[in-house]
Amino acid sequence: MSDKFSIDSHKLIFHPIRVSKWYEAGDDWEKLKKVYPIYVEVSPYGGCNHRCTFCALDYMGYENIGLEFDTLKNTLTNMAEKGVKSVMFAGEGEPLLFKGLDLIVEHCSKVGIDTSLTTNFVPLNKKNIERCMENCSWIKVSLNAGTAKSYAEIHQTTEKDFERVMSNLKYALEYKRKNNLKCTLGVQMLLLPENKDEVEILAKECKDMGIDYLVVKPYSQHIFSETDKYANIDYSKMMYVGEELKKFNDDKFHVVFRANTMQKHVEKKQPYDKCHSTPFFWGYIAADGKVFGCSAYLGEDKFCYGNIYNNSFQDIWEGDKRKESYEYVKNELDIKNCRVNCRMDEVNRYLWDLKNPNNHVNFI
């Protein structure tokens, strides 16, 4: 099975109780406000050591600010108490630049939050990554080329960083095997005109190294991004890459070629006209402490519910600003202006079908 983690789909179907609470609440805000996100993305640090040509959050400014350690720790405890099940540390910056990330991840394990990390894996501190490997469910490394030259051009860094990532991956895998850890270690490549001829090179390298999987995904133009270099990529001309990658799949390694998502990128249309996932099943905490409900509108006040420096996560999530955002999304937001292939697209397709069933759904 090439996508056993449902990377090219969604996993909301595994949370029927949370979905049921949302569904049965209807338009009753007093009930809806208590529907907490299953998954929250946290940006512990705003700065980044790379300036990737495809970066969607370039407009956020790469500010060298980090969340205050105790505030973040207390917020995560509160999130766990209210039913948040998972956190991914990623965001507008490089999370490994945040001092104490390993201790934060360890704290998440103690309070019952499943954790993951998306990183360029260059600023690796061995002690830091060891504790992360011990506590994370998965770590995904953004590695967008098969050669050092292309890597340096796409990540806008030095070729030495490519070799550093490869070395760090080997160390992490060695530590995983030596300690019999369950953390899944994957690599992710954004398919671009500059790297499409190097996907097989990277796939072979990942397989030979012992990486668990390689994800090959399409670019998605962010509505506020300062670059539109890849806005008109035609993925219909790159679908053949997926067929060529099947030869690498076996019981220990698989390439997740996100053909479903690429096809949606080609079609550029949604089978729904309302966003039902916002502001419910997903959340985002920015490096300045602000809490948002939609990754396509980070920085926009209509989607900002508060700041963890001023209020608890519970007070923010059940507060008036989130209610105002809910009313805006329900009554005014035109999703035609939203990002193609947004994070919640598959979730929205599922929720739309629940709200708008066909006439034969009882014939299971």
Coordinates of C-alpha atoms in Angstrom, one line a residue, residues 34-211:
K34 CA -16.9 23.7 22.3
V35 CA -15.9 21.7 19.2
Y36 CA -12.1 21.9 19.6
P37 CA -9.6 21.2 16.8
I38 CA -8.2 17.6 16.5
Y39 CA -5.0 19.0 15.0
V40 CA -3.0 22.2 15.6
E41 CA 0.0 23.4 13.7
V42 CA 2.5 25.4 15.9
S43 CA 5.2 27.7 14.6
P44 CA 7.6 27.9 17.5
Y45 CA 10.0 30.2 15.6
G46 CA 9.5 32.7 12.9
G47 CA 13.0 32.9 11.4
C48 CA 14.3 30.5 8.8
N49 CA 17.8 29.5 7.6
H50 CA 16.5 29.1 4.0
R51 CA 14.6 31.2 1.5
C52 CA 13.0 28.5 -0.7
T53 CA 11.7 29.7 -4.0
F54 CA 8.3 28.2 -3.4
C55 CA 7.8 29.4 0.2
A56 CA 4.1 30.1 0.7
L57 CA 4.6 32.1 3.9
D58 CA 7.3 34.5 2.6
Y59 CA 4.8 37.3 3.3
M60 CA 5.0 36.7 7.0
G61 CA 8.5 38.2 7.0
Y62 CA 10.7 35.4 8.6
E63 CA 10.9 37.4 11.8
N64 CA 13.5 36.0 14.3
I65 CA 11.0 35.7 17.1
G66 CA 10.1 32.6 19.1
L67 CA 7.3 31.6 21.4
E68 CA 8.0 32.0 25.1
F69 CA 8.8 28.5 26.5
D70 CA 6.5 28.5 29.5
T71 CA 3.6 30.1 27.7
L72 CA 3.8 27.5 24.9
K73 CA 4.1 24.7 27.5
N74 CA 1.0 25.9 29.4
T75 CA -0.9 26.4 26.2
L76 CA -0.2 22.8 25.1
T77 CA -1.4 21.5 28.5
N78 CA -4.6 23.5 28.1
M79 CA -5.0 22.2 24.5
A80 CA -4.6 18.6 25.7
E81 CA -7.2 19.1 28.4
K82 CA -9.7 20.4 25.8
G83 CA -9.3 17.5 23.4
V84 CA -6.6 18.5 20.9
K85 CA -5.1 15.3 19.8
S86 CA -2.1 16.3 17.7
V87 CA 0.4 19.1 17.0
M88 CA 2.8 19.6 14.1
F89 CA 5.7 21.9 14.8
A90 CA 6.4 23.7 11.5
G91 CA 5.0 27.0 10.5
E92 CA 6.4 30.2 9.0
G93 CA 9.9 29.5 10.2
E94 CA 12.3 26.5 10.8
P95 CA 11.1 24.8 14.0
L96 CA 14.6 23.3 14.9
L97 CA 15.8 26.9 15.4
F98 CA 13.5 27.1 18.5
K99 CA 15.6 26.5 21.7
G100 CA 14.0 23.8 23.8
L101 CA 11.9 22.2 21.1
D102 CA 12.9 18.7 22.3
L103 CA 11.6 19.6 25.8
I104 CA 8.3 20.9 24.4
V105 CA 7.8 17.7 22.3
E106 CA 8.6 15.6 25.4
H107 CA 6.0 17.7 27.3
C108 CA 3.4 17.0 24.7
S109 CA 3.9 13.2 25.2
K110 CA 3.4 13.7 28.9
V111 CA 0.1 15.5 28.5
G112 CA -1.2 13.1 25.8
I113 CA -0.7 15.1 22.6
D114 CA 0.6 13.2 19.5
T115 CA 3.4 15.2 17.9
S116 CA 5.2 15.6 14.6
L117 CA 7.8 17.8 13.0
T118 CA 8.3 19.3 9.5
T119 CA 11.7 20.7 9.0
N120 CA 14.5 21.3 6.5
F121 CA 16.7 19.3 9.0
V122 CA 19.8 21.5 8.5
P123 CA 20.1 23.1 12.0
L124 CA 20.3 19.7 13.7
N125 CA 21.3 19.5 17.3
K126 CA 21.9 15.8 18.1
K127 CA 20.5 15.9 21.6
N128 CA 17.5 17.9 20.4
I129 CA 16.7 15.5 17.6
E130 CA 17.2 12.4 19.7
R131 CA 14.5 13.5 22.2
C132 CA 12.3 14.5 19.2
M133 CA 12.8 11.1 17.7
E134 CA 11.9 9.5 21.0
N135 CA 8.6 11.4 21.3
C136 CA 7.4 12.3 17.8
S137 CA 5.0 10.1 15.8
W138 CA 6.7 11.3 12.6
I139 CA 9.3 13.7 11.3
K140 CA 9.1 14.9 7.7
V141 CA 12.1 16.5 6.1
S142 CA 11.6 19.1 3.3
L143 CA 14.2 18.1 0.7
N144 CA 13.3 19.4 -2.7
A145 CA 16.0 18.1 -5.0
G146 CA 18.1 15.1 -5.8
T147 CA 21.4 16.9 -6.2
A148 CA 23.3 19.5 -4.1
K149 CA 23.3 22.0 -7.0
S150 CA 19.5 21.9 -7.5
Y151 CA 18.9 21.9 -3.8
A152 CA 21.0 25.0 -3.3
E153 CA 19.1 26.8 -6.1
I154 CA 15.6 25.8 -4.9
H155 CA 16.3 26.3 -1.1
Q156 CA 18.4 29.3 -1.8
T157 CA 21.2 28.2 0.4
T158 CA 24.7 26.6 0.0
E159 CA 25.3 23.1 -1.5
K160 CA 26.9 22.1 1.8
D161 CA 23.4 22.2 3.4
F162 CA 22.4 19.3 1.1
E163 CA 25.2 17.1 2.4
R164 CA 24.4 18.2 5.9
V165 CA 20.8 17.1 5.5
M166 CA 21.8 13.7 4.1
S167 CA 24.3 13.2 7.0
N168 CA 21.6 14.2 9.6
L169 CA 19.1 11.8 8.1
K170 CA 21.6 9.0 8.4
Y171 CA 22.3 9.9 12.0
A172 CA 18.6 10.0 12.8
L173 CA 18.0 6.6 11.1
E174 CA 20.9 5.1 13.0
Y175 CA 19.6 6.4 16.3
K176 CA 16.1 5.1 15.5
R177 CA 17.3 1.6 14.7
K178 CA 19.7 1.5 17.7
N179 CA 16.9 2.4 20.1
N180 CA 14.1 0.6 18.4
L181 CA 12.0 3.8 18.0
K182 CA 8.6 3.9 16.4
C183 CA 9.0 7.5 14.9
T184 CA 8.3 7.4 11.2
L185 CA 11.0 9.3 9.3
G186 CA 9.9 10.7 5.9
V187 CA 11.1 13.0 3.2
Q188 CA 8.9 15.5 1.2
M189 CA 9.6 16.9 -2.2
L190 CA 7.5 19.6 -3.9
L191 CA 7.3 18.8 -7.6
L192 CA 8.7 21.7 -9.6
P193 CA 10.0 22.2 -13.2
E194 CA 13.5 22.5 -11.7
N195 CA 13.5 19.2 -9.9
K196 CA 11.1 16.9 -11.9
D197 CA 14.1 15.1 -13.4
E198 CA 15.7 14.4 -10.1
V199 CA 12.7 12.7 -8.3
E200 CA 14.0 9.3 -9.1
I201 CA 17.5 10.2 -7.8
L202 CA 16.0 11.3 -4.5
A203 CA 13.7 8.3 -4.3
K204 CA 16.6 5.9 -4.7
E205 CA 18.7 7.8 -2.2
C206 CA 15.9 7.7 0.4
K207 CA 15.2 4.0 -0.2
D208 CA 18.9 3.0 0.0
M209 CA 19.2 5.1 3.2
G210 CA 16.3 3.4 4.9
I211 CA 13.8 6.3 4.9

